[in-house]
Amino acid sequence: MTAPPGDPEAWDSLHARPGFLIRRLHQIHLALFAEECGAFGVTPVQYSLLTAVAANPGLDQSAVALLVGIDRATTANVLARLEANGLLRRDRGPTDARVKLIALTAAGRRMLRRMDGAARRAHERTLEGIPPAERARFVRSLARLVDAGNAHGRAPMQAGRED
């Protein structure tokens, strides 16, 4: 990428900032996800929630929020939209009606299967600027950064299921 007219040192400084680069890569990934998955009408956050629910059926909304690292209010709103679209259902808990247990519907499972290739392409395209032999290492490094900084996030993630 060539520097625009102006101060090349300022340009170089901007491109040495991890936060700037991560934000820009996120924007790029969102555009690629929209190109690959736009026909499904599912956003990356919705796709993450659907994937988490598919891997952990029967979790409640709070647990799903922790798995994906989204605050509970946002999670409830996104899950309500997914439910309205027939992709999942929220059932009352057996002992506490305030608890909403989440499960994919048959339509939600079909959607995830149909989206799999497109979502995979979006992720591959996000990494295509890195030589194939380096991609797994890069993703592991990103995961290490997320794990190391997790407690500082607005909605920290909690991996795995608590039983």
PDB file of C-alpha atoms in Angstrom:
ATOM      1  CA  MET A   1       0.000   0.000   0.000  1.00  0.00           C
ATOM      2  CA  THR A   2       1.456   3.335  -0.987  1.00  0.00           C
ATOM      3  CA  ALA A   3       1.377   6.292   1.335  1.00  0.00           C
ATOM      4  CA  PRO A   4      -0.931   9.188   0.430  1.00  0.00           C
ATOM      5  CA  PRO A   5       0.574  12.644  -0.060  1.00  0.00           C
ATOM      6  CA  GLY A   6       1.622  14.153   3.225  1.00  0.00           C
ATOM      7  CA  ASP A   7       3.849  13.007   6.045  1.00  0.00           C
ATOM      8  CA  PRO A   8       5.200   9.509   5.259  1.00  0.00           C
ATOM      9  CA  GLU A   9       6.332   9.051   8.871  1.00  0.00           C
ATOM     10  CA  ALA A  10       2.780   9.614  10.124  1.00  0.00           C
ATOM     11  CA  TRP A  11       1.529   7.090   7.553  1.00  0.00           C
ATOM     12  CA  ASP A  12       4.138   4.553   8.656  1.00  0.00           C
ATOM     13  CA  SER A  13       3.228   5.211  12.300  1.00  0.00           C
ATOM     14  CA  LEU A  14      -0.447   4.560  11.600  1.00  0.00           C
ATOM     15  CA  HIS A  15       0.393   1.262   9.911  1.00  0.00           C
ATOM     16  CA  ALA A  16       2.474   0.166  12.883  1.00  0.00           C
ATOM     17  CA  ARG A  17      -0.492   0.438  15.278  1.00  0.00           C
ATOM     18  CA  PRO A  18      -2.065  -2.949  16.041  1.00  0.00           C
ATOM     19  CA  GLY A  19      -5.425  -1.385  16.900  1.00  0.00           C
ATOM     20  CA  PHE A  20      -5.627   0.429  13.568  1.00  0.00           C
ATOM     21  CA  LEU A  21      -4.652  -2.692  11.635  1.00  0.00           C
ATOM     22  CA  ILE A  22      -7.068  -4.950  13.543  1.00  0.00           C
ATOM     23  CA  ARG A  23      -9.936  -2.496  12.999  1.00  0.00           C
ATOM     24  CA  ARG A  24      -9.125  -2.268   9.301  1.00  0.00           C
ATOM     25  CA  LEU A  25      -8.854  -6.062   8.958  1.00  0.00           C
ATOM     26  CA  HIS A  26     -12.233  -6.376  10.685  1.00  0.00           C
ATOM     27  CA  GLN A  27     -13.762  -3.970   8.143  1.00  0.00           C
ATOM     28  CA  ILE A  28     -12.239  -6.004   5.326  1.00  0.00           C
ATOM     29  CA  HIS A  29     -13.553  -9.257   6.768  1.00  0.00           C
ATOM     30  CA  LEU A  30     -17.060  -7.808   7.149  1.00  0.00           C
ATOM     31  CA  ALA A  31     -17.016  -6.805   3.467  1.00  0.00           C
ATOM     32  CA  LEU A  32     -15.784 -10.249   2.397  1.00  0.00           C
ATOM     33  CA  PHE A  33     -18.379 -11.968   4.609  1.00  0.00           C
ATOM     34  CA  ALA A  34     -21.091  -9.809   3.031  1.00  0.00           C
ATOM     35  CA  GLU A  35     -19.864 -10.732  -0.467  1.00  0.00           C
ATOM     36  CA  GLU A  36     -19.786 -14.445   0.279  1.00  0.00           C
ATOM     37  CA  CYS A  37     -22.756 -14.768   2.651  1.00  0.00           C
ATOM     38  CA  GLY A  38     -25.003 -11.817   1.826  1.00  0.00           C
ATOM     39  CA  ALA A  39     -27.538 -14.014   0.045  1.00  0.00           C
ATOM     40  CA  PHE A  40     -28.247 -15.803   3.346  1.00  0.00           C
ATOM     41  CA  GLY A  41     -29.261 -12.594   5.147  1.00  0.00           C
ATOM     42  CA  VAL A  42     -27.136 -13.501   8.183  1.00  0.00           C
ATOM     43  CA  THR A  43     -24.571 -11.158   9.736  1.00  0.00           C
ATOM     44  CA  PRO A  44     -21.227 -12.347  11.135  1.00  0.00           C
ATOM     45  CA  VAL A  45     -22.535 -11.929  14.700  1.00  0.00           C
ATOM     46  CA  GLN A  46     -25.659 -13.938  13.869  1.00  0.00           C
ATOM     47  CA  TYR A  47     -23.488 -16.593  12.225  1.00  0.00           C
ATOM     48  CA  SER A  48     -21.295 -16.767  15.347  1.00  0.00           C
ATOM     49  CA  LEU A  49     -24.339 -17.195  17.587  1.00  0.00           C
ATOM     50  CA  LEU A  50     -25.861 -19.849  15.328  1.00  0.00           C
ATOM     51  CA  THR A  51     -22.548 -21.707  15.285  1.00  0.00           C
ATOM     52  CA  ALA A  52     -22.229 -21.535  19.083  1.00  0.00           C
ATOM     53  CA  VAL A  53     -25.791 -22.812  19.538  1.00  0.00           C
ATOM     54  CA  ALA A  54     -25.211 -25.636  17.049  1.00  0.00           C
ATOM     55  CA  ALA A  55     -22.113 -26.731  18.976  1.00  0.00           C
ATOM     56  CA  ASN A  56     -23.786 -26.336  22.392  1.00  0.00           C
ATOM     57  CA  PRO A  57     -27.509 -27.112  22.140  1.00  0.00           C
ATOM     58  CA  GLY A  58     -29.627 -26.356  25.157  1.00  0.00           C
ATOM     59  CA  LEU A  59     -27.519 -23.545  26.603  1.00  0.00           C
ATOM     60  CA  ASP A  60     -29.296 -20.545  28.008  1.00  0.00           C
ATOM     61  CA  GLN A  61     -28.950 -17.045  26.534  1.00  0.00           C
ATOM     62  CA  SER A  62     -26.408 -15.936  29.143  1.00  0.00           C
ATOM     63  CA  ALA A  63     -24.139 -18.904  28.465  1.00  0.00           C
ATOM     64  CA  VAL A  64     -24.340 -18.337  24.699  1.00  0.00           C
ATOM     65  CA  ALA A  65     -23.405 -14.675  25.241  1.00  0.00           C
ATOM     66  CA  LEU A  66     -20.342 -15.768  27.225  1.00  0.00           C
ATOM     67  CA  LEU A  67     -19.273 -18.236  24.540  1.00  0.00           C
ATOM     68  CA  VAL A  68     -19.328 -15.616  21.801  1.00  0.00           C
ATOM     69  CA  GLY A  69     -18.232 -12.596  23.857  1.00  0.00           C
ATOM     70  CA  ILE A  70     -21.308 -10.449  23.266  1.00  0.00           C
ATOM     71  CA  ASP A  71     -23.153  -8.587  26.009  1.00  0.00           C
ATOM     72  CA  ARG A  72     -26.388 -10.186  27.151  1.00  0.00           C
ATOM     73  CA  ALA A  73     -28.689  -7.416  25.866  1.00  0.00           C
ATOM     74  CA  THR A  74     -27.214  -7.574  22.359  1.00  0.00           C
ATOM     75  CA  THR A  75     -27.348 -11.367  22.462  1.00  0.00           C
ATOM     76  CA  ALA A  76     -31.035 -11.298  23.430  1.00  0.00           C
ATOM     77  CA  ASN A  77     -31.828  -8.898  20.549  1.00  0.00           C
ATOM     78  CA  VAL A  78     -29.883 -10.926  17.970  1.00  0.00           C
ATOM     79  CA  LEU A  79     -31.401 -14.199  19.173  1.00  0.00           C
ATOM     80  CA  ALA A  80     -34.880 -12.647  18.953  1.00  0.00           C
ATOM     81  CA  ARG A  81     -34.226 -11.744  15.290  1.00  0.00           C
ATOM     82  CA  LEU A  82     -32.935 -15.241  14.562  1.00  0.00           C
ATOM     83  CA  GLU A  83     -36.000 -16.699  16.266  1.00  0.00           C
ATOM     84  CA  ALA A  84     -38.302 -14.421  14.240  1.00  0.00           C
ATOM     85  CA  ASN A  85     -36.570 -15.727  11.103  1.00  0.00           C
ATOM     86  CA  GLY A  86     -37.264 -19.305  12.200  1.00  0.00           C
ATOM     87  CA  LEU A  87     -33.590 -20.254  12.645  1.00  0.00           C
ATOM     88  CA  LEU A  88     -33.727 -21.025  16.352  1.00  0.00           C
ATOM     89  CA  ARG A  89     -36.131 -21.282  19.219  1.00  0.00           C
ATOM     90  CA  ARG A  90     -35.955 -20.066  22.781  1.00  0.00           C
ATOM     91  CA  ASP A  91     -37.713 -22.307  25.283  1.00  0.00           C
ATOM     92  CA  ARG A  92     -38.418 -21.543  28.912  1.00  0.00           C
ATOM     93  CA  GLY A  93     -36.164 -23.318  31.379  1.00  0.00           C
ATOM     94  CA  PRO A  94     -37.728 -26.262  33.204  1.00  0.00           C
ATOM     95  CA  THR A  95     -37.237 -24.750  36.671  1.00  0.00           C
ATOM     96  CA  ASP A  96     -37.062 -21.008  35.928  1.00  0.00           C
ATOM     97  CA  ALA A  97     -39.335 -19.430  33.305  1.00  0.00           C
ATOM     98  CA  ARG A  98     -36.984 -16.420  33.070  1.00  0.00           C
ATOM     99  CA  VAL A  99     -34.243 -18.645  31.623  1.00  0.00           C
ATOM    100  CA  LYS A 100     -34.368 -19.076  27.858  1.00  0.00           C
ATOM    101  CA  LEU A 101     -32.801 -22.281  26.533  1.00  0.00           C
ATOM    102  CA  ILE A 102     -31.617 -21.960  22.941  1.00  0.00           C
ATOM    103  CA  ALA A 103     -31.823 -24.597  20.200  1.00  0.00           C
ATOM    104  CA  LEU A 104     -31.510 -24.464  16.437  1.00  0.00           C
ATOM    105  CA  THR A 105     -34.558 -25.300  14.381  1.00  0.00           C
ATOM    106  CA  ALA A 106     -34.319 -27.608  11.392  1.00  0.00           C
ATOM    107  CA  ALA A 107     -34.210 -24.450   9.247  1.00  0.00           C
ATOM    108  CA  GLY A 108     -31.306 -23.130  11.337  1.00  0.00           C
ATOM    109  CA  ARG A 109     -29.353 -26.364  10.893  1.00  0.00           C
ATOM    110  CA  ARG A 110     -29.998 -26.270   7.140  1.00  0.00           C
ATOM    111  CA  MET A 111     -28.906 -22.621   6.978  1.00  0.00           C
ATOM    112  CA  LEU A 112     -25.616 -23.388   8.724  1.00  0.00           C
ATOM    113  CA  ARG A 113     -24.940 -26.306   6.369  1.00  0.00           C
ATOM    114  CA  ARG A 114     -25.740 -24.183   3.308  1.00  0.00           C
ATOM    115  CA  MET A 115     -23.603 -21.291   4.593  1.00  0.00           C
ATOM    116  CA  ASP A 116     -20.609 -23.417   5.490  1.00  0.00           C
ATOM    117  CA  GLY A 117     -18.765 -23.105   2.173  1.00  0.00           C
ATOM    118  CA  ALA A 118     -19.498 -19.390   1.794  1.00  0.00           C
ATOM    119  CA  ALA A 119     -18.404 -18.571   5.353  1.00  0.00           C
ATOM    120  CA  ARG A 120     -15.283 -20.693   4.903  1.00  0.00           C
ATOM    121  CA  ARG A 121     -14.466 -18.747   1.705  1.00  0.00           C
ATOM    122  CA  ALA A 122     -14.904 -15.430   3.540  1.00  0.00           C
ATOM    123  CA  HIS A 123     -12.455 -16.562   6.211  1.00  0.00           C
ATOM    124  CA  GLU A 124      -9.993 -17.874   3.625  1.00  0.00           C
ATOM    125  CA  ARG A 125     -10.206 -14.626   1.651  1.00  0.00           C
ATOM    126  CA  THR A 126      -9.539 -12.654   4.827  1.00  0.00           C
ATOM    127  CA  LEU A 127      -6.251 -14.541   5.174  1.00  0.00           C
ATOM    128  CA  GLU A 128      -5.274 -14.733   1.506  1.00  0.00           C
ATOM    129  CA  GLY A 129      -2.590 -12.041   1.887  1.00  0.00           C
ATOM    130  CA  ILE A 130      -0.641 -14.434   4.127  1.00  0.00           C
ATOM    131  CA  PRO A 131       1.233 -17.369   2.574  1.00  0.00           C
ATOM    132  CA  PRO A 132      -0.718 -20.617   3.176  1.00  0.00           C
ATOM    133  CA  ALA A 133       2.065 -22.078   5.327  1.00  0.00           C
ATOM    134  CA  GLU A 134       1.772 -19.121   7.750  1.00  0.00           C
ATOM    135  CA  ARG A 135      -2.021 -18.886   8.090  1.00  0.00           C
ATOM    136  CA  ALA A 136      -2.524 -21.367  10.937  1.00  0.00           C
ATOM    137  CA  ARG A 137       0.233 -19.673  12.940  1.00  0.00           C
ATOM    138  CA  PHE A 138      -1.346 -16.257  12.346  1.00  0.00           C
ATOM    139  CA  VAL A 139      -4.753 -17.500  13.548  1.00  0.00           C
ATOM    140  CA  ARG A 140      -3.129 -19.081  16.631  1.00  0.00           C
ATOM    141  CA  SER A 141      -1.454 -15.729  17.340  1.00  0.00           C
ATOM    142  CA  LEU A 142      -4.793 -13.933  17.046  1.00  0.00           C
ATOM    143  CA  ALA A 143      -6.340 -16.466  19.428  1.00  0.00           C
ATOM    144  CA  ARG A 144      -3.500 -15.897  21.915  1.00  0.00           C
ATOM    145  CA  LEU A 145      -4.086 -12.133  21.777  1.00  0.00           C
ATOM    146  CA  VAL A 146      -7.826 -12.612  22.316  1.00  0.00           C
ATOM    147  CA  ASP A 147      -7.210 -14.999  25.226  1.00  0.00           C
ATOM    148  CA  ALA A 148      -4.634 -12.690  26.809  1.00  0.00           C
ATOM    149  CA  GLY A 149      -6.854  -9.606  26.564  1.00  0.00           C
ATOM    150  CA  ASN A 150     -10.217 -11.292  27.139  1.00  0.00           C
ATOM    151  CA  ALA A 151     -10.781  -9.786  30.588  1.00  0.00           C
ATOM    152  CA  HIS A 152     -10.461  -6.267  29.139  1.00  0.00           C
ATOM    153  CA  GLY A 153     -13.306  -6.720  26.656  1.00  0.00           C
ATOM    154  CA  ARG A 154     -16.731  -5.183  27.191  1.00  0.00           C
ATOM    155  CA  ALA A 155     -18.187  -8.702  27.143  1.00  0.00           C
ATOM    156  CA  PRO A 156     -15.489 -11.246  28.035  1.00  0.00           C
ATOM    157  CA  MET A 157     -15.754 -14.686  26.519  1.00  0.00           C
ATOM    158  CA  GLN A 158     -15.920 -17.827  28.576  1.00  0.00           C
ATOM    159  CA  ALA A 159     -14.817 -20.879  26.648  1.00  0.00           C
ATOM    160  CA  GLY A 160     -16.551 -24.194  27.031  1.00  0.00           C
ATOM    161  CA  ARG A 161     -19.623 -25.267  28.859  1.00  0.00           C
ATOM    162  CA  GLU A 162     -20.199 -25.074  32.577  1.00  0.00           C
ATOM    163  CA  ASP A 163     -22.098 -28.081  33.799  1.00  0.00           C
TER     164      ASP A 163
END
